[in-house]
Short mmCIF file of C-alpha atoms and ligand atoms in Angstrom, two decimals:
data_model
loop_
_atom_site.label_atom_id
_atom_site.label_comp_id
_atom_site.label_asym_id
_atom_site.label_seq_id
_atom_site.Cartn_x
_atom_site.Cartn_y
_atom_site.Cartn_z
CA MET A 10 194.64 118.10 82.72
CA PHE A 11 194.30 116.72 79.33
CA SER A 12 192.64 113.54 78.61
CA VAL A 13 191.66 111.86 75.35
CA PHE A 14 189.62 108.83 74.76
CA ALA A 15 188.73 107.58 71.42
CA TYR A 16 186.37 104.67 70.88
CA THR A 17 184.75 103.25 67.83
CA SER A 18 181.67 101.12 68.19
CA ILE A 19 181.46 97.64 66.73
CA ALA A 20 178.78 98.90 64.27
CA ALA A 21 181.08 101.84 63.24
CA LEU A 22 184.03 99.57 62.65
CA THR A 23 182.10 97.77 60.01
CA ALA A 24 179.90 100.60 58.67
CA ALA A 25 181.28 101.90 55.46
CA VAL A 26 179.30 105.04 54.85
CA PHE A 27 178.40 108.16 56.87
CA MET A 28 174.79 108.68 57.62
CA PRO A 29 174.34 112.33 58.50
CA GLU A 30 170.56 112.28 58.06
CA THR A 31 169.23 110.49 61.00
CA ASN A 32 165.66 110.62 62.34
CA MET A 33 166.96 112.13 65.52
CA SER A 34 169.78 114.65 65.37
CA TYR A 35 173.09 113.81 66.92
CA LYS A 36 172.63 116.62 69.37
CA ARG A 37 169.28 115.36 70.53
CA ARG A 38 170.68 111.82 70.87
CA LEU A 39 173.48 113.17 72.97
CA SER A 40 171.06 115.00 75.21
CA ILE A 41 169.26 111.80 76.00
CA ILE A 42 172.51 110.01 76.66
CA PHE A 43 173.59 112.83 79.03
CA ARG A 44 170.34 112.52 80.94
CA ARG A 45 170.43 108.79 81.15
CA THR A 46 173.97 108.65 82.38
CA GLY A 47 173.56 111.56 84.83
CA PHE A 48 176.01 113.82 82.99
CA LEU A 49 174.08 116.92 84.10
CA ARG A 50 174.72 120.24 85.71
CA GLU A 51 173.00 121.59 88.78
CA TYR A 52 171.39 125.06 89.07
CA ARG A 53 168.78 126.93 91.08
CA ASP A 54 165.59 128.00 89.57
CA LEU A 55 163.85 131.36 90.26
CA TYR A 56 162.50 130.05 93.60
CA GLY A 57 165.96 128.85 94.72
CA ASN A 58 165.16 125.15 94.11
CA LEU A 59 168.02 122.95 93.11
CA LYS A 60 167.44 121.49 89.65
CA GLN A 61 169.40 119.44 87.13
CA GLY A 62 169.90 120.39 83.44
CA LEU A 63 171.82 119.37 80.36
CA PRO A 64 175.55 120.38 80.13
CA LYS A 65 175.93 123.71 78.35
CA TYR A 66 176.22 123.33 74.61
CA LEU A 67 179.07 125.40 73.26
CA GLY A 68 178.86 124.90 69.53
CA GLU A 69 179.63 122.82 66.48
CA THR A 70 182.70 122.86 64.24
CA THR A 71 183.17 121.00 60.94
CA ALA A 72 186.30 120.15 59.17
CA GLY A 73 187.35 117.91 56.35
CA ASN A 74 186.07 114.61 57.62
CA TYR A 75 184.19 115.32 60.79
CA ALA A 76 181.60 117.36 62.65
CA GLU A 77 182.38 118.06 66.30
CA TYR A 78 179.99 119.13 69.18
CA SER A 79 181.32 120.71 72.39
CA TYR A 80 179.87 121.07 75.79
CA SER A 81 181.01 122.42 79.17
CA ILE A 82 181.76 119.66 81.53
CA PRO A 83 179.38 120.09 84.49
CA LEU A 84 181.26 120.68 87.74
CA GLY A 85 181.81 117.47 89.65
CA ASN A 86 181.49 115.27 86.51
CA VAL A 87 184.19 113.44 84.69
CA LEU A 88 184.37 111.75 81.30
CA SER A 89 183.99 108.27 82.39
CA GLU A 90 184.58 105.04 80.38
CA SER A 91 180.81 104.33 80.67
CA LEU A 92 179.75 107.67 79.31
CA GLU A 93 182.12 107.32 76.35
CA LYS A 94 180.83 103.79 75.61
CA ALA A 95 177.26 105.04 75.87
CA ILE A 96 177.94 107.73 73.30
CA VAL A 97 180.04 105.55 70.89
CA GLU A 98 177.61 102.67 70.92
CA ALA A 99 174.70 104.89 70.13
CA PHE A 100 175.94 105.97 66.72
CA ASP A 101 176.83 103.91 63.59
CA VAL A 102 179.66 106.16 62.43
CA PRO A 103 183.10 106.36 63.95
CA VAL A 104 183.02 108.64 67.02
CA LYS A 105 185.83 110.14 69.13
CA VAL A 106 185.00 111.40 72.63
CA TYR A 107 187.49 113.49 74.49
CA ALA A 108 187.84 116.07 77.26
CA GLU A 109 190.11 119.05 77.28
CA GLY A 110 190.16 122.28 79.32
CA GLY A 111 186.84 121.73 81.05
CA ARG A 112 185.09 120.86 77.70
CA LEU A 113 183.71 117.66 76.40
CA TYR A 114 184.06 117.19 72.61
CA VAL A 115 182.15 114.54 70.58
CA ARG A 116 183.44 114.17 67.09
CA PHE A 117 181.57 112.31 64.35
CA TYR A 118 183.58 111.21 61.36
CA ASN A 119 182.12 110.99 57.81
CA GLU A 120 184.50 108.31 56.63
CA ASN A 121 185.97 105.09 57.83
CA LEU A 122 189.56 103.92 57.67
CA PRO A 123 190.49 101.94 54.57
CA GLU A 124 191.51 98.28 54.97
CA ASN A 125 194.79 98.78 53.16
CA ILE A 126 197.08 101.82 53.09
CA SER A 127 200.24 101.45 51.10
CA TYR A 128 203.63 102.10 52.81
CA ALA A 129 204.41 104.43 49.83
CA LYS A 130 201.91 106.87 51.28
CA VAL A 131 203.69 107.28 54.52
CA PRO A 132 204.99 110.95 55.06
CA ASN A 133 208.65 111.54 55.69
CA ARG A 134 209.79 112.23 59.16
CA GLY A 135 213.26 112.58 60.63
CA GLY A 136 214.62 111.47 63.93
CA TYR A 137 214.04 108.12 65.57
CA VAL A 138 210.38 108.08 64.58
CA VAL A 139 208.35 105.47 62.87
CA PRO A 140 204.86 105.44 61.42
CA ILE A 141 202.28 103.69 63.50
CA GLY A 142 199.54 104.11 60.95
CA LYS A 143 196.79 106.35 59.73
CA SER A 144 194.05 107.35 62.05
CA LEU A 145 190.96 109.26 61.13
CA ASP A 146 192.78 112.40 62.41
CA GLY A 147 195.76 111.81 60.16
CA TRP A 148 199.17 110.00 60.36
CA LEU A 149 200.40 108.80 63.70
CA PHE A 150 204.15 108.45 64.49
CA HIS A 151 205.93 106.90 67.37
CA ASN A 152 209.03 108.61 68.72
CA PHE A 153 211.42 106.14 70.21
CA ASP A 154 213.42 108.91 71.82
CA LYS A 155 210.36 109.91 73.87
CA THR A 156 209.03 106.41 74.51
CA PRO A 157 211.87 103.85 74.17
CA HIS A 158 210.07 100.47 74.47
CA MET A 159 206.94 98.96 72.99
CA THR A 160 204.89 95.85 73.19
CA VAL A 161 202.99 94.45 70.23
CA ALA A 162 200.24 91.85 70.54
CA GLY A 163 197.79 90.29 68.00
CA ALA A 164 196.39 86.97 67.06
CA THR A 165 197.99 85.09 64.24
CA ARG A 166 197.98 86.78 60.81
CA GLN A 167 196.78 90.13 62.13
CA GLY A 168 199.77 92.21 61.18
CA LYS A 169 202.50 92.05 63.89
CA THR A 170 205.38 91.09 61.56
CA VAL A 171 204.31 93.57 58.93
CA PHE A 172 204.37 96.30 61.54
CA LEU A 173 207.91 95.30 62.66
CA LYS A 174 208.94 95.30 59.00
CA ASN A 175 207.69 98.85 58.72
CA VAL A 176 209.90 99.79 61.67
CA LEU A 177 212.96 98.14 60.26
CA THR A 178 212.40 99.68 56.83
CA TYR A 179 211.44 103.15 57.79
CA LEU A 180 214.45 103.59 60.06
CA SER A 181 216.88 101.89 57.69
CA GLU A 182 215.75 104.16 54.81
CA ARG A 183 216.54 107.24 56.85
CA HIS A 184 219.58 106.18 58.88
CA GLY A 185 222.96 104.76 58.19
CA GLU A 186 224.91 102.87 60.73
CA ASP A 187 223.82 105.17 63.59
CA ILE A 188 220.91 102.72 63.75
CA ARG A 189 221.63 99.11 64.73
CA PHE A 190 219.11 96.40 64.78
CA TYR A 191 219.30 93.11 66.65
CA MET A 192 216.45 90.91 65.29
CA ILE A 193 215.38 88.16 67.54
CA ASP A 194 213.17 86.27 65.04
CA LEU A 195 211.87 83.24 66.97
CA LYS A 196 210.09 81.87 63.93
CA GLY A 197 213.42 80.33 63.10
CA GLY A 198 214.67 83.44 61.31
CA LEU A 199 212.01 82.98 58.64
CA GLU A 200 210.83 86.55 58.62
CA PHE A 201 214.02 88.55 59.24
CA GLY A 202 216.81 86.15 58.29
CA ARG A 203 216.80 87.49 54.84
CA TYR A 204 217.61 90.95 56.13
CA ALA A 205 220.65 89.87 58.00
CA LYS A 206 223.05 91.43 55.56
CA LEU A 207 221.59 94.91 55.79
CA PRO A 208 224.26 97.26 57.09
CA GLN A 209 221.91 98.28 59.93
CA VAL A 210 221.26 94.73 61.07
CA VAL A 211 223.93 93.54 63.36
CA GLU A 212 222.52 90.15 64.02
CA VAL A 213 219.52 87.93 63.51
CA ALA A 214 218.96 85.36 66.22
CA SER A 215 216.62 82.54 65.19
CA ASP A 216 216.17 80.62 68.31
CA ALA A 217 216.47 80.88 72.09
CA SER A 218 220.11 79.91 72.33
CA GLU A 219 221.09 82.43 69.66
CA ALA A 220 218.89 85.02 71.44
CA ALA A 221 220.76 84.27 74.67
CA GLU A 222 224.11 84.93 72.96
CA VAL A 223 222.84 88.19 71.51
CA PHE A 224 221.53 89.26 74.94
CA THR A 225 224.87 88.53 76.54
CA LYS A 226 226.65 90.63 74.02
CA LEU A 227 224.05 93.39 74.52
CA ARG A 228 224.58 93.26 78.38
CA GLN A 229 228.25 93.66 77.97
CA GLN A 230 227.75 96.67 75.63
CA MET A 231 225.17 98.02 78.12
CA ASN A 232 227.73 97.95 80.92
CA GLU A 233 230.40 99.63 78.78
CA THR A 234 227.89 102.32 77.68
CA MET A 235 226.86 102.89 81.29
CA ALA A 236 230.42 103.38 82.30
CA TYR A 237 230.93 105.87 79.45
CA PHE A 238 227.85 107.73 80.45
CA ARG A 239 229.07 107.86 84.05
CA ASP A 240 232.49 109.10 82.96
CA ASN A 241 230.94 111.85 80.88
CA GLY A 242 228.26 112.85 83.23
CA TYR A 243 225.49 111.76 80.80
CA THR A 244 222.10 110.74 82.06
CA ASN A 245 220.04 110.29 78.91
CA ILE A 246 221.23 109.73 75.32
CA VAL A 247 218.69 112.23 74.06
CA ASN A 248 220.62 115.03 75.75
CA THR A 249 224.02 113.93 74.38
CA PRO A 250 225.64 114.36 70.96
CA ILE A 251 225.50 110.57 70.53
CA LYS A 252 223.50 109.55 67.44
CA GLN A 253 223.69 105.73 67.88
CA ARG A 254 220.43 103.92 68.75
CA THR A 255 220.19 100.16 69.16
CA PHE A 256 216.88 98.46 68.39
CA ILE A 257 216.15 94.97 69.80
CA ILE A 258 213.16 93.56 68.02
CA ILE A 259 211.71 90.31 69.26
CA ASP A 260 209.19 88.64 66.97
CA GLU A 261 207.11 85.86 68.67
CA ALA A 262 208.59 86.43 72.10
CA ALA A 263 206.32 83.77 73.58
CA GLN A 264 208.95 81.28 72.24
CA LEU A 265 211.22 82.46 75.15
CA THR A 266 208.65 81.34 77.73
CA PRO A 267 209.97 78.61 80.11
CA GLU A 268 207.51 75.71 80.05
CA PRO A 269 206.97 72.98 82.61
CA PHE A 270 207.97 70.24 80.11
CA MET A 271 211.44 71.75 79.45
CA ASP A 272 214.43 70.41 81.11
CA ASP A 273 216.25 72.59 83.68
CA GLU A 274 218.90 73.83 81.23
CA GLU A 275 216.34 74.92 78.66
CA LYS A 276 214.29 76.69 81.31
CA LYS A 277 217.26 78.46 82.57
CA LEU A 278 218.11 79.68 79.09
CA MET A 279 214.56 81.06 78.68
CA GLN A 280 214.58 82.69 82.08
CA TYR A 281 217.86 84.26 81.19
CA CYS A 282 216.44 85.74 77.97
CA GLN A 283 213.46 87.07 79.84
CA TRP A 284 215.61 88.54 82.53
CA CYS A 285 217.76 90.27 79.79
CA MET A 286 214.68 91.71 78.17
CA ALA A 287 213.54 93.06 81.54
CA GLU A 288 216.97 94.55 82.19
CA ILE A 289 217.02 96.28 78.89
CA THR A 290 213.65 97.96 79.47
CA ARG A 291 214.57 98.81 83.10
CA ILE A 292 217.99 100.34 82.53
CA ALA A 293 218.93 100.67 78.88
CA GLY A 294 216.25 103.11 77.51
CA ALA A 295 218.46 106.13 78.68
CA LEU A 296 221.47 104.56 77.09
CA GLY A 297 219.81 104.41 73.58
CA TRP A 298 218.49 100.90 73.64
CA ARG A 299 214.91 100.50 72.27
CA LEU A 300 213.10 97.14 72.68
CA ILE A 301 210.08 95.89 70.81
CA HIS A 302 208.36 92.85 72.23
CA ALA A 303 205.89 91.22 69.88
CA THR A 304 203.86 88.16 70.62
CA GLN A 305 200.48 86.62 69.72
CA TYR A 306 199.14 86.55 73.19
CA PRO A 307 200.99 88.26 76.05
CA THR A 308 200.52 86.45 79.42
CA ALA A 309 202.28 86.95 82.69
CA ASP A 310 204.54 84.10 81.56
CA SER A 311 205.37 85.29 78.12
CA LEU A 312 205.71 89.00 78.84
CA PRO A 313 207.98 89.75 81.79
CA ARG A 314 206.35 92.21 84.22
CA ALA A 315 209.22 94.75 83.95
CA VAL A 316 208.87 94.79 80.15
CA LYS A 317 205.14 95.41 80.37
CA GLN A 318 205.66 98.17 83.01
CA ASN A 319 208.44 99.91 81.15
CA ALA A 320 206.95 99.73 77.65
CA ASP A 321 204.88 102.92 77.76
CA ALA A 322 203.56 102.32 74.20
CA LYS A 323 201.41 99.27 73.43
CA MET A 324 200.15 98.19 70.08
CA ALA A 325 197.43 95.66 69.74
CA PHE A 326 196.01 94.06 66.62
CA ARG A 327 192.92 91.88 66.71
CA LEU A 328 192.91 89.53 69.73
CA PRO A 329 190.55 86.70 70.37
CA THR A 330 188.87 87.93 73.49
CA GLU A 331 188.22 91.00 75.67
CA LEU A 332 190.47 89.44 78.34
CA ALA A 333 193.30 89.16 75.89
CA SER A 334 192.76 92.80 74.97
CA ARG A 335 192.96 93.87 78.64
CA VAL A 336 196.15 91.91 79.06
CA ALA A 337 197.73 93.50 76.03
CA ILE A 338 196.64 97.20 76.33
CA ASP A 339 194.89 97.31 79.71
CA GLU A 340 191.48 97.85 78.21
CA ASN A 341 189.05 96.18 75.86
CA GLY A 342 188.61 96.90 72.21
CA ALA A 343 191.19 94.89 70.34
CA GLU A 344 188.70 91.97 70.13
CA TYR A 345 186.56 94.08 67.71
CA LEU A 346 189.29 95.19 65.31
CA PRO A 347 187.93 94.28 61.86
CA ASN A 348 190.87 93.50 59.60
CA PRO A 349 194.64 92.70 59.42
CA GLY A 350 196.68 95.81 60.04
CA ARG A 351 193.97 97.64 62.07
CA GLY A 352 195.43 98.33 65.47
CA ILE A 353 194.97 100.14 68.66
CA TYR A 354 198.00 102.23 69.64
CA ARG A 355 197.96 102.88 73.33
CA THR A 356 200.14 105.40 75.21
CA VAL A 357 198.39 107.75 77.63
CA ASP A 358 195.74 108.05 74.89
CA ARG A 359 194.45 105.52 72.54
CA GLN A 360 194.14 105.71 68.82
CA ILE A 361 192.81 103.30 66.24
CA VAL A 362 195.07 103.13 63.16
CA GLN A 363 195.59 101.28 59.92
CA VAL A 364 199.18 100.25 59.77
CA PRO A 365 200.71 100.64 56.32
CA TYR A 366 201.05 97.54 54.29
CA LEU A 367 204.57 96.81 53.09
CA SER A 368 205.27 93.57 51.09
CA ASP A 369 208.60 91.72 51.24
CA GLU A 370 209.27 92.68 47.70
CA GLU A 371 208.78 96.42 48.32
CA MET A 372 210.87 96.21 51.44
CA ALA A 373 213.68 94.63 49.54
CA LYS A 374 213.46 97.25 46.85
CA ARG A 375 213.52 100.06 49.23
CA LEU A 376 216.40 98.66 51.17
CA LYS A 377 218.26 98.04 47.86
CA LEU A 378 218.68 94.34 48.59
CA THR A 379 219.79 92.28 45.74
CA LYS A 380 220.05 88.61 45.43
CA ARG A 381 223.62 88.70 46.40
CA SER A 382 223.03 90.71 49.53
CA VAL A 383 220.27 88.53 50.79
CA ILE A 384 221.21 85.70 53.08
CA THR A 385 220.36 82.48 51.36
CA TRP A 386 218.30 79.62 52.65
CA GLY A 387 221.45 77.44 52.61
CA GLU A 388 223.32 79.87 54.89
CA LEU A 389 220.38 80.34 57.20
CA GLY A 390 219.67 76.61 57.21
CA GLU A 391 223.15 75.92 58.49
CA ARG A 392 222.74 78.24 61.34
CA ARG A 393 219.29 77.02 62.11
CA ASP A 394 220.06 73.17 61.97
CA ASP A 395 218.04 71.29 64.45
CA ARG A 396 217.28 74.10 66.76
CA VAL A 397 214.46 75.49 64.76
CA ARG A 398 211.35 75.56 66.86
CA THR A 399 208.74 76.18 64.28
CA ASN A 400 206.29 74.18 62.24
CA GLU A 401 206.55 76.45 59.28
CA VAL A 402 208.56 75.27 56.32
CA PRO A 403 209.87 77.68 53.74
CA THR A 404 207.93 77.79 50.51
CA GLU A 405 209.37 78.35 47.05
CA ASN A 406 208.30 82.04 47.33
CA ASP A 407 210.03 82.50 50.60
CA ARG A 408 213.22 80.98 49.20
CA ASP A 409 213.43 83.37 46.31
CA ILE A 410 211.51 86.47 47.05
CA ILE A 411 213.97 88.92 45.57
CA GLU A 412 213.91 88.46 41.87
CA PHE A 413 215.31 91.81 40.81
CA GLU A 414 218.78 93.14 40.89
N1 ATP B 93 199.02 96.60 57.67
C1 ATP B 93 198.47 95.65 56.92
N2 ATP B 93 197.65 96.10 55.88
C2 ATP B 93 196.98 95.08 55.15
N3 ATP B 93 197.19 93.84 55.27
C3 ATP B 93 198.03 93.43 56.28
C4 ATP B 93 198.71 94.30 57.05
N4 ATP B 93 199.37 93.58 57.97
C5 ATP B 93 199.21 92.27 57.71
N5 ATP B 93 198.46 92.15 56.70
C6 ATP B 93 197.93 90.87 56.10
O1 ATP B 93 197.99 89.90 57.03
C7 ATP B 93 199.02 88.87 56.69
C8 ATP B 93 199.65 88.44 58.00
O2 ATP B 93 200.45 89.50 58.57
P1 ATP B 93 201.63 89.21 59.57
O3 ATP B 93 202.54 88.22 58.97
O4 ATP B 93 202.19 90.53 59.92
O5 ATP B 93 200.82 88.60 60.85
P2 ATP B 93 201.39 88.22 62.25
O6 ATP B 93 200.51 88.97 63.21
O7 ATP B 93 202.86 88.42 62.33
O8 ATP B 93 201.03 86.66 62.32
P3 ATP B 93 201.76 85.47 63.10
O9 ATP B 93 201.47 85.67 64.48
O10 ATP B 93 201.15 84.27 62.54
O11 ATP B 93 203.26 85.62 62.75
C9 ATP B 93 199.87 89.66 55.74
O12 ATP B 93 200.55 88.67 54.87
C10 ATP B 93 198.90 90.48 54.99
O13 ATP B 93 198.27 89.81 54.01
MG1 MG B 94 204.42 87.19 62.55
#
């Protein structure tokens, strides 16, 4: 059984420098923690009396940016959340605690993550894989063929949209029309409207009624694909020669939440959209559909239960409270994240990462967008008319971000 837990204390999140010279060695401090938390082994002394002692110390290894201590896990003990927390909170450098093959490892890093990592530094990977960010153990990627659906949460201005732009750019740079994007941009199309003419972007929906239209089309395609799979005896797209993958990216999904003040028709529209999202995560992963649900604060109302259950990858940027963190990633920690772009990526394990920063200008350059290929505010405005449900107004910069040809 393999389990990994990585925590970083509040102090370590802000500490910029490694402090290897402490009054008390790391090993000694760990011994005290083991005693106080009862992480001890039992043995019999020379007279046959049952005694308790420290877990067996196995050694220390050092690598580029860390020193790691290993111990035998005493029989009957487990690596509990409270033990990890006790270890992590005792040190003011980033610490990772994990258990593997009957051993406990405590890793002390001699550096902290930077606050900004350029998208240009992301390594190249093939397949349906996107960069999540850089952790202290190196670059982390998410493979949509292994884990088809993802939720993203984070307070305003913490990096959700930048992360989604990473996904769109990284995949579009490496794939032609075998990748299709349906962007449900519920900030009135402000963020993704300008990418509507990319060959990989099939549609950008900018409000709930456009989203409902897109979902209806997707359901139809889903049914057709399902019939095709049945006829060919396929069960999962990853085991077929089919290259096509369809990404449905919903930015600010809380805009699809039915509210008590809405009239029945509007509520039904929202409920329909939520039901479609749930259906996609329930059924369509094996057919090649990948859904990313991003919202500031996922609640039972804004994040359909089926989406949460079927999204086996969860990304959280800074959230206002511990409760919000538990809602988003089923554990606390996101309330301590120190800067925009710093996130917790949660699958069976958890990793703290810095998401690469990608500006709109660099994105446009990479995707070879010229002024002519970018949808204009006029075109977008006609489509958005009076249905825009956002307080944001386009600025001069937004209107004309792509200056080069
Ligand atoms: N990965 C990152 N690295 C560095 N800075 C970042 C990163 N992500 C976001 N930022 C900074 O935070 C700002 C807001 O990011 P973003 O638009 O992604 O937030 P958001 O979570 O989508 O907010 P909202 O909920 O209001 O839409 C960016 O303009 C940028 O200055
Ligand atoms: Mg956003």
